[in-house]
Amino acid sequence: MARRARPSRMWYLLLVPPTVAPLLTPLYNRLEPRLWGLPFFYWWQLMCAVLSMALLTVVHLATRERRPAWK
């Protein structure tokens, strides 16, 4: 039985920014600058959520195990 190559653990470092960024509240607890009328606090949170989804998808696709298709 052939051994499968394990994905690099470096991919998991991409999960650090979306985990840490929302925890740094003093850095983004302000109203200005506004984007489309939204205070900075709100669009920062929205941006963090979208970025987190994108990075989680990248890490998942890069580290998932490939399984052979059913025959």
mmCIF file of C-alpha atoms in Angstrom, residues 15-39:
data_model
loop_
_atom_site.group_PDB
_atom_site.id
_atom_site.type_symbol
_atom_site.label_atom_id
_atom_site.label_comp_id
_atom_site.label_asym_id
_atom_site.label_seq_id
_atom_site.Cartn_x
_atom_site.Cartn_y
_atom_site.Cartn_z
ATOM 1 C CA LEU A 15 -5.634 30.501 9.766
ATOM 2 C CA VAL A 16 -3.825 32.814 12.205
ATOM 3 C CA PRO A 17 -4.827 36.229 10.726
ATOM 4 C CA PRO A 18 -8.583 35.534 10.620
ATOM 5 C CA THR A 19 -8.396 34.302 14.200
ATOM 6 C CA VAL A 20 -6.345 37.187 15.594
ATOM 7 C CA ALA A 21 -7.680 40.170 13.591
ATOM 8 C CA PRO A 22 -11.175 40.246 15.171
ATOM 9 C CA LEU A 23 -9.616 39.988 18.649
ATOM 10 C CA LEU A 24 -7.715 43.263 18.244
ATOM 11 C CA THR A 25 -10.738 45.417 19.079
ATOM 12 C CA PRO A 26 -8.810 48.535 20.214
ATOM 13 C CA LEU A 27 -7.346 48.839 16.710
ATOM 14 C CA TYR A 28 -10.697 49.100 14.949
ATOM 15 C CA ASN A 29 -13.057 50.454 17.607
ATOM 16 C CA ARG A 30 -13.742 53.742 15.806
ATOM 17 C CA LEU A 31 -16.234 55.300 13.418
ATOM 18 C CA GLU A 32 -13.983 56.791 10.742
ATOM 19 C CA PRO A 33 -13.208 56.137 7.924
ATOM 20 C CA ARG A 34 -16.647 55.307 6.610
ATOM 21 C CA LEU A 35 -17.246 53.063 3.623
ATOM 22 C CA TRP A 36 -20.608 53.509 1.851
ATOM 23 C CA GLY A 37 -21.934 55.132 5.024
ATOM 24 C CA LEU A 38 -20.890 52.234 7.280
ATOM 25 C CA PRO A 39 -18.630 53.046 10.227
#
